[in-house]
XYZ file of C-alpha atoms in Angstrom:
182
model
C -2.439 -3.814 -1.040
C 1.427 -5.506 -1.008
C 2.953 -2.770 -1.035
C 3.657 0.478 1.283
C 4.366 4.247 -0.638
C 6.879 7.190 0.182
C 9.364 9.615 -0.986
C 12.972 10.712 -1.106
C 13.585 14.387 -0.202
C 16.063 16.859 0.229
C 19.406 16.037 -1.511
C 20.198 17.694 -5.730
C 23.658 17.147 -7.213
C 24.737 20.019 -5.297
C 24.692 18.874 -1.633
C 27.510 15.959 -3.356
C 30.586 15.111 -1.392
C 33.486 13.170 -2.180
C 33.248 11.523 1.024
C 30.596 11.681 3.813
C 27.337 9.350 4.098
C 26.010 7.215 1.565
C 23.022 8.967 -1.031
C 21.744 7.260 -4.021
C 20.041 10.873 -5.985
C 17.754 9.386 -8.785
C 20.559 10.404 -11.537
C 22.304 7.358 -10.407
C 19.539 4.568 -11.164
C 19.892 6.797 -15.219
C 24.342 6.557 -15.414
C 24.700 3.849 -12.950
C 21.616 0.545 -13.185
C 21.541 -1.893 -10.957
C 18.603 -4.349 -10.209
C 20.187 -3.986 -6.911
C 22.450 -1.827 -5.302
C 24.570 -2.529 -1.911
C 26.639 1.010 -1.275
C 26.487 4.429 -3.247
C 29.346 6.161 -4.330
C 27.474 9.139 -3.643
C 28.057 10.636 -0.459
C 27.019 13.742 1.799
C 26.891 15.817 4.508
C 26.743 13.659 7.689
C 25.208 16.153 9.267
C 22.304 15.598 6.572
C 19.442 14.522 7.508
C 16.288 12.678 5.408
C 15.178 9.175 4.491
C 17.220 6.841 5.457
C 16.701 3.269 3.143
C 15.603 -0.201 4.782
C 16.853 -3.459 3.441
C 15.072 -3.931 0.181
C 13.427 -0.602 -0.498
C 12.823 -0.501 -3.946
C 13.240 2.824 -5.953
C 11.732 4.684 -8.498
C 12.820 7.452 -10.857
C 9.660 10.201 -9.783
C 10.912 12.825 -13.192
C 13.500 12.505 -15.750
C 14.131 13.621 -19.535
C 11.399 10.522 -20.997
C 8.910 7.920 -19.497
C 11.118 4.931 -20.744
C 13.805 5.782 -18.888
C 12.426 6.089 -15.408
C 9.577 3.637 -15.635
C 12.775 1.293 -14.010
C 13.058 0.568 -10.314
C 15.983 -0.892 -8.260
C 16.741 -2.573 -5.153
C 18.584 -1.378 -2.316
C 20.365 -4.163 -0.028
C 21.518 -1.915 2.381
C 19.677 0.150 5.754
C 21.260 3.454 6.226
C 22.021 5.031 2.612
C 20.513 8.001 2.758
C 17.174 8.633 -0.415
C 17.345 11.401 -2.101
C 14.340 13.530 -3.915
C 12.462 12.124 -7.073
C 12.874 8.409 -5.571
C 9.897 6.851 -5.022
C 10.372 4.432 -2.197
C 8.273 1.733 -2.279
C 8.106 -1.500 0.537
C 6.588 -4.555 -0.326
C 4.875 -6.925 2.380
C 8.456 -9.781 2.405
C 5.453 -11.845 3.567
C 4.280 -12.060 -0.029
C 6.922 -10.730 -2.484
C 10.615 -10.817 -3.204
C 11.810 -7.181 -3.897
C 13.807 -7.656 -7.150
C 11.445 -9.764 -8.099
C 8.814 -6.248 -8.201
C 11.982 -4.612 -9.766
C 12.499 -7.071 -12.488
C 8.993 -6.835 -13.269
C 8.490 -3.119 -13.376
C 11.593 -2.500 -15.112
C 11.745 -5.327 -17.958
C 7.899 -7.286 -18.809
C 4.881 -5.097 -20.276
C 4.337 -3.514 -16.536
C 7.548 -0.929 -17.853
C 5.174 0.296 -20.400
C 2.311 0.002 -18.625
C 4.096 2.564 -16.315
C 5.639 5.139 -18.710
C 2.647 5.515 -20.317
C 0.773 6.678 -17.364
C 4.003 9.281 -16.952
C 3.466 12.548 -17.234
C 4.599 16.100 -18.501
C 6.582 17.231 -21.375
C 10.195 18.684 -20.973
C 10.590 16.598 -17.758
C 8.108 13.520 -17.389
C 6.652 12.577 -14.384
C 6.056 9.364 -12.001
C 4.338 8.988 -8.718
C 3.402 6.597 -6.316
C -0.015 7.271 -6.845
C 1.072 5.638 -9.916
C 2.987 2.518 -8.830
C 0.075 1.843 -6.477
C -2.383 1.106 -9.935
C 0.027 -1.637 -11.455
C -1.363 -4.632 -10.635
C 1.916 -7.317 -10.986
C 1.606 -11.394 -11.148
C 2.737 -12.372 -8.453
C 4.321 -15.518 -8.530
C 4.890 -18.085 -4.881
C 8.101 -16.128 -3.135
C 9.672 -19.661 -4.378
C 8.549 -19.414 -7.779
C 9.552 -15.214 -7.494
C 13.097 -16.535 -6.161
C 14.264 -19.081 -9.423
C 13.272 -16.883 -11.664
C 15.366 -13.588 -10.038
C 17.996 -16.194 -9.133
C 18.068 -17.329 -13.375
C 17.884 -13.993 -14.058
C 20.575 -13.105 -11.961
C 22.528 -16.095 -12.716
C 21.960 -14.580 -17.034
C 22.696 -10.772 -15.794
C 26.333 -12.176 -14.611
C 26.994 -14.426 -17.748
C 26.517 -11.146 -20.111
C 28.593 -9.084 -17.897
C 31.450 -11.316 -17.727
C 31.085 -12.238 -21.847
C 31.368 -8.066 -22.307
C 34.496 -8.306 -19.977
C 35.811 -10.952 -22.102
C 34.167 -8.915 -25.554
C 36.117 -5.235 -23.834
C 39.647 -7.234 -22.964
C 39.395 -9.443 -26.797
C 39.363 -5.656 -28.608
C 42.422 -4.218 -26.246
C 43.906 -7.516 -27.557
C 43.025 -6.786 -30.966
C 44.079 -3.240 -31.003
C 47.338 -4.207 -29.180
C 48.526 -7.329 -32.383
C 47.142 -4.435 -34.570
C 49.209 -1.533 -33.325
C 52.826 -4.850 -33.571
C 51.927 -5.695 -37.064
C 51.120 -3.037 -38.786
C 53.370 0.042 -37.117
C-alpha cells in the first residue's frame, strides 16, 4: 500500500565498460554494499537504454547464491543511473516513508529473515516483487524514521572511522615490527 514495484532490466557484467553511463548491477550490492548510492563505479555504453533511477529508489537483489545475501536493500540517491536486471525496484510513498528507513528495516531487522525465508530456488535463489509486496513493515512517523536513520548513520560513520583507524594502526605496527626486528 505504500509503494510501487518494478524491476531493472537488460544488462549484465558483459556490458560493463571503463567509462560511460552509470549503472548499478545486482552484484554491486554484494561486493560494495552501501545503504545509499550517490553514484556508481560501473558503466555501460551511453547509447544503451534501460530503467533509469529516480531519487530515493529502493533496490533489492532479485537473485543470488544465498537467501540471506539477497534480503538486503539500498537507496539510490541520484536520478539518471541505469538499474540493471536482477534488481527489484521499490518506489515508496514519500509522504509516508523515508526510503533509508525501509532499506534498513529490510536489511537489519527480523524482516530480513522473513524475506530470506521467502526466497525460492536451490543453486540460485530468487526474491520477487510479489514477495516484497507481502512484507508488513513497522512505520513510525516520518520524524521518527528520520531520527532512526540519522542515529544509525552516525553509528555507521563511527564504525567506518574506527575501522580506518584499526587499518592504520595495523600498518603502523607492521612498520615498527620491521624496524625493530629486522
